[in-house]
């Protein structure tokens, strides 16, 4: 991460044209985006997401659901949330074929491990989007994998036709629970006995994420990968009291962070801009290396290993009086 001059049309953004919008499932549309001139898009690994600048000034992160090996277009899958903050409504109601949208460059905090013996892809609802991209890559590599898609009913199974064509026979499992998770896939049973070299990837709504986390606690370190698309409601980090000082090592600038103030906010007030998107510890936009200090990590994206050197400035804080950032 670096200090940047980000924003619509800035150096880290692209203007793409909406080429197609397709109904994928109940309340779910896909949006196919490509360069207005037909130029190839930057490579995006499976698991990547982009920030989309939406009509009305909203900014939302969406996973790329297309085939990462195809740079002719990017594909988003968007569920229209009934109680969301307006981002999915804006995508569904205001975006039309032919429109130009401003997007960030892709970021990936949910990458495939390079050498797994077997991969278990576990999706809840619209959480299928990054896992579909992974399925494209694993299938092309001839890698061993299985994909489980947990949804309310067949009407909610987005990208069903495409997945049927991608995933090898017998490796795609759809689980319908009628809206009652206990009637669906027994996640604890599925994840009870991980075979050596198996990696797990999961993405979905909060309850699904919790079930997957609980069921995979005994898996070997480094073999479990996940991406939240909303902060877990019940465990939203409380902002600890106490101020501390942030030193930007390379700039030589010091910023005081007040109680109930985020590092991002304190830096903004000091005229220092950093890239942000979710402001919830979910997307990794504000991930920054730190050189010194005792960090309280409140994000949902970085691994324990990454926490030794990196932090998210939007939600994480210092317990120590001084925090030195690699900026
Ligand atoms: S802005 Fe998304 S993790 Fe900080």
GROMACS .gro file of C-alpha atoms and ligand atoms in nm, residues 49 51 61 107 264 275-287 299-301 311-315, ligand 1:
model
   30
   49UNK     CA    1  -1.208  -0.813  -0.621
   51UNK     CA    2  -1.406  -0.145  -0.622
   61UNK     CA    3  -1.630  -0.403  -0.369
  107UNK     CA    4  -0.676  -0.668  -0.554
  264UNK     CA    5  -0.737   0.655   0.837
  275UNK     CA    6  -0.653   0.409  -0.056
  276UNK     CA    7  -0.969   0.283   0.109
  277UNK     CA    8  -1.284   0.107   0.006
  278UNK     CA    9  -1.481  -0.091   0.263
  279UNK     CA   10  -1.359   0.093   0.576
  280UNK     CA   11  -1.451  -0.229   0.757
  281UNK     CA   12  -1.135  -0.439   0.748
  282UNK     CA   13  -1.268  -0.654   0.465
  283UNK     CA   14  -1.108  -0.551   0.138
  284UNK     CA   15  -0.738  -0.493   0.203
  285UNK     CA   16  -0.725  -0.153   0.027
  286UNK     CA   17  -0.560   0.012   0.325
  287UNK     CA   18  -0.324  -0.275   0.410
  299UNK     CA   19  -0.970  -0.686   1.030
  300UNK     CA   20  -1.130  -0.990   0.869
  301UNK     CA   21  -0.888  -1.035   0.585
  311UNK     CA   22  -0.225  -0.406   0.937
  312UNK     CA   23  -0.538  -0.242   0.802
  313UNK     CA   24  -0.550   0.127   0.884
  314UNK     CA   25  -0.930   0.151   0.868
  315UNK     CA   26  -1.010  -0.066   1.170
  328LIG     S1   27  -1.056   0.000   0.357
  328LIG    FE1   28  -1.103  -0.210   0.330
  328LIG     S2   29  -0.970  -0.309   0.470
  328LIG    FE2   30  -0.938  -0.097   0.510
   0.00000   0.00000   0.00000
